[in-house]
Short mmCIF file of C-alpha atoms and ligand atoms in Angstrom, two decimals:
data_model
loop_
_atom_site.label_atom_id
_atom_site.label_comp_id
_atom_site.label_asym_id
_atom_site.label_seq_id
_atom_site.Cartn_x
_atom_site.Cartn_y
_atom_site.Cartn_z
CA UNK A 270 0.00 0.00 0.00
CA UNK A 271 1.36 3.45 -0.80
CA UNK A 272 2.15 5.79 2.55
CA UNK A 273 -0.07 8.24 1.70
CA UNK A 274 -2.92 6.41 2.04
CA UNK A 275 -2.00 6.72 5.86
CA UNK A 276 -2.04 10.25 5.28
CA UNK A 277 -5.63 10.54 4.35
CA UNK A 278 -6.51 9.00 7.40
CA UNK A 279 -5.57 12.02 9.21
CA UNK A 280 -7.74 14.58 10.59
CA UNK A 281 -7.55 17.85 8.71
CA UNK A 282 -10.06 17.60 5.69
CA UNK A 283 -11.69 20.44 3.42
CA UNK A 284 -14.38 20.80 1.25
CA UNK A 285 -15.15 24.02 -0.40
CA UNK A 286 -17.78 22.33 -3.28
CA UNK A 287 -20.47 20.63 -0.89
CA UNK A 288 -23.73 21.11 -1.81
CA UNK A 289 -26.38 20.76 1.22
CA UNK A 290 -29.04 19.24 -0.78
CA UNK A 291 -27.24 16.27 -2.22
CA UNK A 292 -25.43 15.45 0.70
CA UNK A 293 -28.59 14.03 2.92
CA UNK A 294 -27.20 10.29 4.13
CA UNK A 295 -30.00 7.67 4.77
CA UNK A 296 -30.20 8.54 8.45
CA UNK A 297 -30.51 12.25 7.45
CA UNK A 298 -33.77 11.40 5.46
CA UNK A 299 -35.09 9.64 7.82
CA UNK A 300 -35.11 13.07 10.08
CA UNK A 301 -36.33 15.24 7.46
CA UNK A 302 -39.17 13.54 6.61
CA UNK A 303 -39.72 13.28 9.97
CA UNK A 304 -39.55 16.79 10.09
CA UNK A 305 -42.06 17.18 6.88
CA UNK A 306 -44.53 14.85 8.46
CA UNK A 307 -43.47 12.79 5.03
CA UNK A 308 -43.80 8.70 4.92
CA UNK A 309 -40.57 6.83 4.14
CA UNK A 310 -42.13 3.61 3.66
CA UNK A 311 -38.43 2.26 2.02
CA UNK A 312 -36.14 0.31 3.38
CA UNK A 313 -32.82 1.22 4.14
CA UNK A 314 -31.33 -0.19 1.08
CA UNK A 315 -34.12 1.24 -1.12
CA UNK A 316 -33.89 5.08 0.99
CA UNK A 317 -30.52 4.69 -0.43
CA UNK A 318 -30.91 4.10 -4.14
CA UNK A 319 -32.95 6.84 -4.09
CA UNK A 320 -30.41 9.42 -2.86
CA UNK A 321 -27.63 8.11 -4.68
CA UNK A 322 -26.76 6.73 -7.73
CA UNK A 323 -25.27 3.74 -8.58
CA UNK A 324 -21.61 2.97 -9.14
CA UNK A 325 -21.42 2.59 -12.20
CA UNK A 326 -23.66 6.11 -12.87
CA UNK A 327 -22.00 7.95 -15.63
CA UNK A 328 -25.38 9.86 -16.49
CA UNK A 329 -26.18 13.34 -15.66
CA UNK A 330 -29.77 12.83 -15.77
CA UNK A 331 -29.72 9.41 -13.58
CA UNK A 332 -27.46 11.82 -11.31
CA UNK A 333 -30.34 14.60 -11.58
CA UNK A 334 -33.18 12.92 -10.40
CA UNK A 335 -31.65 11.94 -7.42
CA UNK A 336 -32.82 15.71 -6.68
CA UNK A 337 -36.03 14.33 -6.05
CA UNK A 338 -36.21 13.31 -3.28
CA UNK A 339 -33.84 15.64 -1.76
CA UNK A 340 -35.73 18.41 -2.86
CA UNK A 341 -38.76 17.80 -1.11
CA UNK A 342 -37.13 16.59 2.31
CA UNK A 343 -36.07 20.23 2.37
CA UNK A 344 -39.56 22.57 2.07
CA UNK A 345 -39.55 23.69 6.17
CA UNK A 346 -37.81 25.66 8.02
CA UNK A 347 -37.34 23.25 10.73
CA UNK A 348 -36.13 20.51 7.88
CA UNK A 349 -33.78 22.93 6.22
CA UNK A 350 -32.14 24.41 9.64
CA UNK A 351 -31.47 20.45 10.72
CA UNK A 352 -30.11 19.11 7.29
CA UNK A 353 -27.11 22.18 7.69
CA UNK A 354 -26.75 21.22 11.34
CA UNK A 355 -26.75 17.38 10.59
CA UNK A 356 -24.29 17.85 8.09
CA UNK A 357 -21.96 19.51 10.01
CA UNK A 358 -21.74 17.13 12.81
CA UNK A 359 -21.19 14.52 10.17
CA UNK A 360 -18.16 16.30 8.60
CA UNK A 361 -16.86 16.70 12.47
CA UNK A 362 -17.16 12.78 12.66
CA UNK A 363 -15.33 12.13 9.56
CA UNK A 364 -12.56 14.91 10.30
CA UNK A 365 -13.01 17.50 8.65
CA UNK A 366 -11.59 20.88 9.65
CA UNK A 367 -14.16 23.51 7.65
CA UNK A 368 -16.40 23.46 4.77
CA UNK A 369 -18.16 25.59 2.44
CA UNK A 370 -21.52 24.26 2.06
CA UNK A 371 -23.88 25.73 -0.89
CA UNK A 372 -27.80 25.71 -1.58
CA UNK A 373 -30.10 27.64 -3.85
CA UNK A 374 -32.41 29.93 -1.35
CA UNK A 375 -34.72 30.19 -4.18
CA UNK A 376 -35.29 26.75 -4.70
CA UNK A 377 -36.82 25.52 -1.47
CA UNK A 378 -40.33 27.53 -1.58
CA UNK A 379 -42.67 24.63 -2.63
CA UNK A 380 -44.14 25.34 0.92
CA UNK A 381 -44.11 29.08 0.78
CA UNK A 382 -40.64 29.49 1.83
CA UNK A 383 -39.53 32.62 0.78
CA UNK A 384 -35.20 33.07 0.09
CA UNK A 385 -35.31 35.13 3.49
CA UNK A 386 -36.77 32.49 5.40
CA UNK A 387 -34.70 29.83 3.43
CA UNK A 388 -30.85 31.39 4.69
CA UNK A 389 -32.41 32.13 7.77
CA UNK A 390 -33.17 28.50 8.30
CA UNK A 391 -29.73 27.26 7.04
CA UNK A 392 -28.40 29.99 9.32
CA UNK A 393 -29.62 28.76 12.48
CA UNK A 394 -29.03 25.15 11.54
CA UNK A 395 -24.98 26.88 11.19
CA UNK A 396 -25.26 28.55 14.55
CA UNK A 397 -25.92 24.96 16.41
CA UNK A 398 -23.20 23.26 15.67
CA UNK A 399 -19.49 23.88 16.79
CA UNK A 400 -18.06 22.70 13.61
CA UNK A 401 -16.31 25.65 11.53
CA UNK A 402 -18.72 26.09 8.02
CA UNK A 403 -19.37 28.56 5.85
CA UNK A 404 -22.60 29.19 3.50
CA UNK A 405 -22.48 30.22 -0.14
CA UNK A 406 -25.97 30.82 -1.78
CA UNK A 407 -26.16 29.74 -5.06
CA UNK A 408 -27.75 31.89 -7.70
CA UNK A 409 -29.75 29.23 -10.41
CA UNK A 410 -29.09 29.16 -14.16
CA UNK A 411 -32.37 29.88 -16.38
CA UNK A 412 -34.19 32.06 -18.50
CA UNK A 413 -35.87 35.35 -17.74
CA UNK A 414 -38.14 33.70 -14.93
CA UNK A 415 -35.07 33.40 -11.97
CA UNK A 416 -33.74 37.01 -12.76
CA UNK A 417 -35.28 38.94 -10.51
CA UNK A 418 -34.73 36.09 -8.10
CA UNK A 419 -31.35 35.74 -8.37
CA UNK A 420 -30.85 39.82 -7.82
CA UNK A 421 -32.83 38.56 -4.29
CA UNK A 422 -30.45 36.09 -3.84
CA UNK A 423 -27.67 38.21 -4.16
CA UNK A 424 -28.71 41.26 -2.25
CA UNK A 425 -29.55 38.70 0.46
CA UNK A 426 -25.98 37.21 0.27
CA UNK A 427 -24.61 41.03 0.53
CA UNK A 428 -27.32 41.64 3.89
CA UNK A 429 -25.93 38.25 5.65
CA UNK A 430 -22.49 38.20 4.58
CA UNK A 431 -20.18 37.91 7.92
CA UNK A 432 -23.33 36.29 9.44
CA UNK A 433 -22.30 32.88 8.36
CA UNK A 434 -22.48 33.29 4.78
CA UNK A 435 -19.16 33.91 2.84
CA UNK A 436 -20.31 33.82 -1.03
CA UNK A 437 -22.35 33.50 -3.91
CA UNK A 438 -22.57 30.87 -6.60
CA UNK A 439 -23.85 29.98 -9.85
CA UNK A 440 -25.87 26.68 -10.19
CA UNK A 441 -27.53 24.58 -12.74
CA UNK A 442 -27.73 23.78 -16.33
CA UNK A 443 -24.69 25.37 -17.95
CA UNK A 444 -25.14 24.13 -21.66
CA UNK A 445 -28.44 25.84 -21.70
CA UNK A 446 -28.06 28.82 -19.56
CA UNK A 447 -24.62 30.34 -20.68
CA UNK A 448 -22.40 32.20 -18.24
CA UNK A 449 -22.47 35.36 -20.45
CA UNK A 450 -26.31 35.45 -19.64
CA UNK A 451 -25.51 36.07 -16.00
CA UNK A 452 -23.06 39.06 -16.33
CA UNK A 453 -25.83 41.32 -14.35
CA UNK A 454 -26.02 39.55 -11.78
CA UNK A 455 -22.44 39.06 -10.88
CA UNK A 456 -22.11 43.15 -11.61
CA UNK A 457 -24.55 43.61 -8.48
CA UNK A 458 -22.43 41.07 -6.60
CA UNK A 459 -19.31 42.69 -7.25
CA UNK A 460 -21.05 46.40 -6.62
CA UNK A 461 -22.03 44.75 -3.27
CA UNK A 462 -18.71 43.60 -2.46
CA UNK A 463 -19.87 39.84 -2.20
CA UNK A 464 -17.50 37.19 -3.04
CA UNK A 465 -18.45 34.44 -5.59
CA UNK A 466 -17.59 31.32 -7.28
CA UNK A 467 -18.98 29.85 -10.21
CA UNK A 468 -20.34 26.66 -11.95
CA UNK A 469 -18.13 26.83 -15.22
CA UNK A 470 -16.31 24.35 -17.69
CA UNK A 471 -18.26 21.50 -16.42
CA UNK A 472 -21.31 21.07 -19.13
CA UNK A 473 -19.87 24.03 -21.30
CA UNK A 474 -16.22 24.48 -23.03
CA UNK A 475 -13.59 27.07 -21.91
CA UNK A 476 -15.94 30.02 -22.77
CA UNK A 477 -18.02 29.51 -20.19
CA UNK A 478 -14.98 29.58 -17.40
CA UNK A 479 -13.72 32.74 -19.41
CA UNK A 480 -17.07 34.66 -18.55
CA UNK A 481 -17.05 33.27 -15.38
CA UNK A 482 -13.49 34.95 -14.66
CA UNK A 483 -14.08 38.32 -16.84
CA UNK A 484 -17.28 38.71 -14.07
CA UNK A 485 -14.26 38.57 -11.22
CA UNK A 486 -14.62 34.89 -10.11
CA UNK A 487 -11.68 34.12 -7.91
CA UNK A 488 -12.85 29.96 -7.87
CA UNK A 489 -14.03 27.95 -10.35
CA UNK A 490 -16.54 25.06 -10.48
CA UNK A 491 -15.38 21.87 -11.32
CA UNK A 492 -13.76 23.89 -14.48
CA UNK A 493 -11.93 20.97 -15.67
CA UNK A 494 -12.96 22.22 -20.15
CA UNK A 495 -10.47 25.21 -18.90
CA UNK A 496 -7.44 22.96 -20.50
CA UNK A 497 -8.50 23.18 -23.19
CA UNK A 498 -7.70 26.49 -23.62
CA UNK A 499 -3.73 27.10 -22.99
CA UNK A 500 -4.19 30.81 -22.74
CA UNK A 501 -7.13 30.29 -20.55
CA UNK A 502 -4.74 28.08 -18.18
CA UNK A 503 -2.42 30.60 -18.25
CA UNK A 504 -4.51 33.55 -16.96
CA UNK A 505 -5.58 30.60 -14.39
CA UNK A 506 -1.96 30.26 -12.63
CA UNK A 507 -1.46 33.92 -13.13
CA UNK A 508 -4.11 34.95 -11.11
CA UNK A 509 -4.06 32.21 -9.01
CA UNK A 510 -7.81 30.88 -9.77
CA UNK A 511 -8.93 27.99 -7.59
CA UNK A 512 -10.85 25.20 -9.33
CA UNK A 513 -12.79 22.93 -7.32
CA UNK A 514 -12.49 19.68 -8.70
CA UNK A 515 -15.06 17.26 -7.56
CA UNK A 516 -13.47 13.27 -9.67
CA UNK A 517 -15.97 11.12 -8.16
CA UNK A 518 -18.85 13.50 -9.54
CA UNK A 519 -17.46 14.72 -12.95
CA UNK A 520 -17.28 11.08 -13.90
CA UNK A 521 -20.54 10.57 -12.55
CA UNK A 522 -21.88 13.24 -15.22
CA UNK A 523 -19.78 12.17 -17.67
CA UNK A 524 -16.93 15.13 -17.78
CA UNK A 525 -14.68 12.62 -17.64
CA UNK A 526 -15.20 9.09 -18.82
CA UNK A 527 -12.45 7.39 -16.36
CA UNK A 528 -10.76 8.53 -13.12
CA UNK A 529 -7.49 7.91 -14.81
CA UNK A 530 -8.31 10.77 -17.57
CA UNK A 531 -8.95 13.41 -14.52
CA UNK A 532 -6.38 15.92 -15.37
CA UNK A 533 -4.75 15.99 -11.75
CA UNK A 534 -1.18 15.58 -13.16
CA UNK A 535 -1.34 18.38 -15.58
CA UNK A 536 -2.75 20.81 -12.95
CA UNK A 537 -0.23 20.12 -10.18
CA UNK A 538 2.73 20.39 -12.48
CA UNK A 539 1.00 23.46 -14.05
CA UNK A 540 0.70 24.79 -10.03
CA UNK A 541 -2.31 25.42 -11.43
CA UNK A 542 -4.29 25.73 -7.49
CA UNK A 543 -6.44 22.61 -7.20
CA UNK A 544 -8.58 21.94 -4.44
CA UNK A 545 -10.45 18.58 -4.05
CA UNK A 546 -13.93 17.93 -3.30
CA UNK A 547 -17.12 15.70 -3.04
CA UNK A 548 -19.57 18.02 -4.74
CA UNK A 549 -22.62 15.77 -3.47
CA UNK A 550 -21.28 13.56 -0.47
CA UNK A 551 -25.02 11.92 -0.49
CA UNK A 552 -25.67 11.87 -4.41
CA UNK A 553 -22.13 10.54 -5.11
CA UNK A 554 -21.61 8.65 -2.22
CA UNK A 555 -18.07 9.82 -1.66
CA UNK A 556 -16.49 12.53 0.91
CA UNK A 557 -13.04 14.35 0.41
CA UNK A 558 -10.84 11.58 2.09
CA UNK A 559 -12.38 8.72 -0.26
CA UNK A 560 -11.75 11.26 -3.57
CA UNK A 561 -7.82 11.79 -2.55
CA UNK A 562 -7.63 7.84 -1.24
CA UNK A 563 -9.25 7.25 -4.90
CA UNK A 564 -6.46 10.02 -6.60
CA UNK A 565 -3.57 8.80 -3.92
CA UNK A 566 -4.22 4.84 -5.85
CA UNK A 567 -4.82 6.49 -9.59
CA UNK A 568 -1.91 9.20 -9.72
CA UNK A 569 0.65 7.74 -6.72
CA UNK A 570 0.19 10.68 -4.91
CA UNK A 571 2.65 11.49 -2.09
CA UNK A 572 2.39 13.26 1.16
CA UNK A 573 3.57 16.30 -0.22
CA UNK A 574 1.18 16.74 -2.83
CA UNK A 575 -2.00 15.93 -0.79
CA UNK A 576 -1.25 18.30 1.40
CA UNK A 577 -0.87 20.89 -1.03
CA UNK A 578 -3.81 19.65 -2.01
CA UNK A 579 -5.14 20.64 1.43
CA UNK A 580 -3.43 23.94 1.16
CA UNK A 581 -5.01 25.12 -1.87
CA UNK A 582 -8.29 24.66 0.01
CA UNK A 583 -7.15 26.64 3.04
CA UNK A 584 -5.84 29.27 1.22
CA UNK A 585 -8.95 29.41 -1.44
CA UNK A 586 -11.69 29.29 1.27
CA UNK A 587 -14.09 32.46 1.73
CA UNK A 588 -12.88 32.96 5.44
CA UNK A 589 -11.34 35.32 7.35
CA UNK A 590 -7.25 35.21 7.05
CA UNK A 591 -7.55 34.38 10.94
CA UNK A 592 -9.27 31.22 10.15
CA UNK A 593 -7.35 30.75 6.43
CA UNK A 594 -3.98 31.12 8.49
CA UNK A 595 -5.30 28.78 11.56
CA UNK A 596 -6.45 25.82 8.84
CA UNK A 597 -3.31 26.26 7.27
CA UNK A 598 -1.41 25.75 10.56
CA UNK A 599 -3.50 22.45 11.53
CA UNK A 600 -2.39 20.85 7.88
CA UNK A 601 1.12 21.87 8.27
CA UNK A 602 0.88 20.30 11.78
CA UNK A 603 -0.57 17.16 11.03
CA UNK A 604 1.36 16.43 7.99
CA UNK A 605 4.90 17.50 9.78
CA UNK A 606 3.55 14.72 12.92
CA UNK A 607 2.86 11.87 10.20
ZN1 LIG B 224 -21.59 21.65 -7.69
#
């Protein structure tokens, strides 16, 4: 067995691409529909192939509908405010230091929810655990029907920023929605002073991650298309873009057909800053240590490089630099004890 895989084992994970609603565990369901006064007649096994997909998934629409489910464990208050807090405590368990966890305010209102209510909820769910997190509030890609919604979202991210959350996103179906359409609503982020990240080169080619940067994204979703552009790379390591990767998920949706094709190599050598992540820990059944134990096997990773692995997600989070500089600390120390 290679050493590193010792390495993984130790406690000082990060995960800056998590989002809340496809991360809900078996257990987790169970609560929530709970919660939503919702039967779960299923078993177990069957709860599970419902919020997952299977192995051998390499299907972005068999990976959508798994949003089924989710979405409608998720309609309350009470259900959204204990899914963040659940969440949490599970990352604690499986060592995590921080994470960055995302979800689309707008998208939970089948009840009446409105976005307010929606972060509020999240918010509290935040303020009962001890484990460090930080929200980001993703903005959804669409036509002219989640405009004036997405300004909401936005202008709410700007009122609650420092209150738990720490940036805005860009969600959803990127071959249909282009970046470029979204331009206004990353001006009134910027204007507002609100940090952001985007979904880009996942679905869509090196254009989209372009637009994405020209708006002032400092990280980058997924944005694996972006070699394909060597100019594009370039401005990348220049600027020092982060792109959260998320393997077990972009071969689940078919940006990659094989785990040996993920570009990890290129990117490292490039110093390109990579950051590794699960995307959906519930969807894709997989968490941060089981992506770099999967890398560490594909790509003989050493020590050194997962923990600049683990670097590149201290230094890229939205936090304070007294929390960027204390995360950074715990890695070094761990990693100079192994
Ligand atoms: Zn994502």
């Amino acid at each position: 067995m290679h050493d590193a895989l010792a390495t993984v084992d130790q406690r000082c994970l990060i995960d800056l691409h998590l989002h809340l609603d496809g991360s809900i565990s078996v257990p987790m369901a169970r609560r929530l529909a709970e919660l939503g006064g919702m039967e779960l007649n299923d078993t177990d096994a069957e709860l599970g192939d419902r919020l997952s997909v299977t192995a051998d998934c390499r299907d972005l629409n068999e990976y959508l509908q798994k949003f089924d489910l989710t979405a409608q464990l998720l309609e309350t208050r009470a259900q959204l405010s204990e899914c963040m807090y659940l969440l949490q405590e599970d990352l604690a368990r499986r060592g995590y230091l921080y994470a960055e966890i995302r979800f689309a305010p707008q998208r939970h209102g089948a009840r009446g929810l409105s976005q307010r209510d929606a972060i509020e909820a999240v918010l509290e769910g935040l303020s009962r655990s001890s484990f460090e997190a930080g929200v980001i509030l993703c903005c959804m890609r669409g036509g002219e029907e989640v405009h004036e919604a997405n300004l909401e979202t936005v202008r709410l991210a700007s009122e609650y920023l420092g209150q738990g959350v720490v940036a805005l996103d860009l969600a959803g179906a990127e071959a249909l929605f282009p970046t470029e359409n979204f331009r206004d609503v990353f001006e009134l982020a910027r204007k507002l002073n609100v940090p952001f990240t985007i979904h880009a080169g996942e679905a869509d080619g090196p254009g989209s991650v372009r637009a994405a940067l020209s708006f002032g994204a400092t990280r980058i979703g997924h944005g694996l298309r972006a070699v394909e552009d060597d100019e594009l790379m370039e401005y990348i390591v220049k600027n020092g873009i982060t792109l959260e990767t998320c393997p077990t998920s972009e071969l689940q949706t078919s940006i990659i057909d094989d785990y040996a094709k993920f570009p990890l190599r290129r990117l490292l050598d490039d110093d390109v800053k990579i950051t590794v992540n699960a995307d959906n820990m519930g969807v894709s059944a997989t968490d941060v240590r089981r992506e770099l134990l999967l890398l560490t096997n594909i790509f003989q990773l050493s020590d050194a490089d997962i923990q600049e692995l683990l670097l590149n997600s201290a230094h890229a989070a939205f936090a304070s630099e007294a929390l960027k500089d204390d995360l950074v600390r715990r890695i070094n120390a761990e990693f100079s004890a192994a």
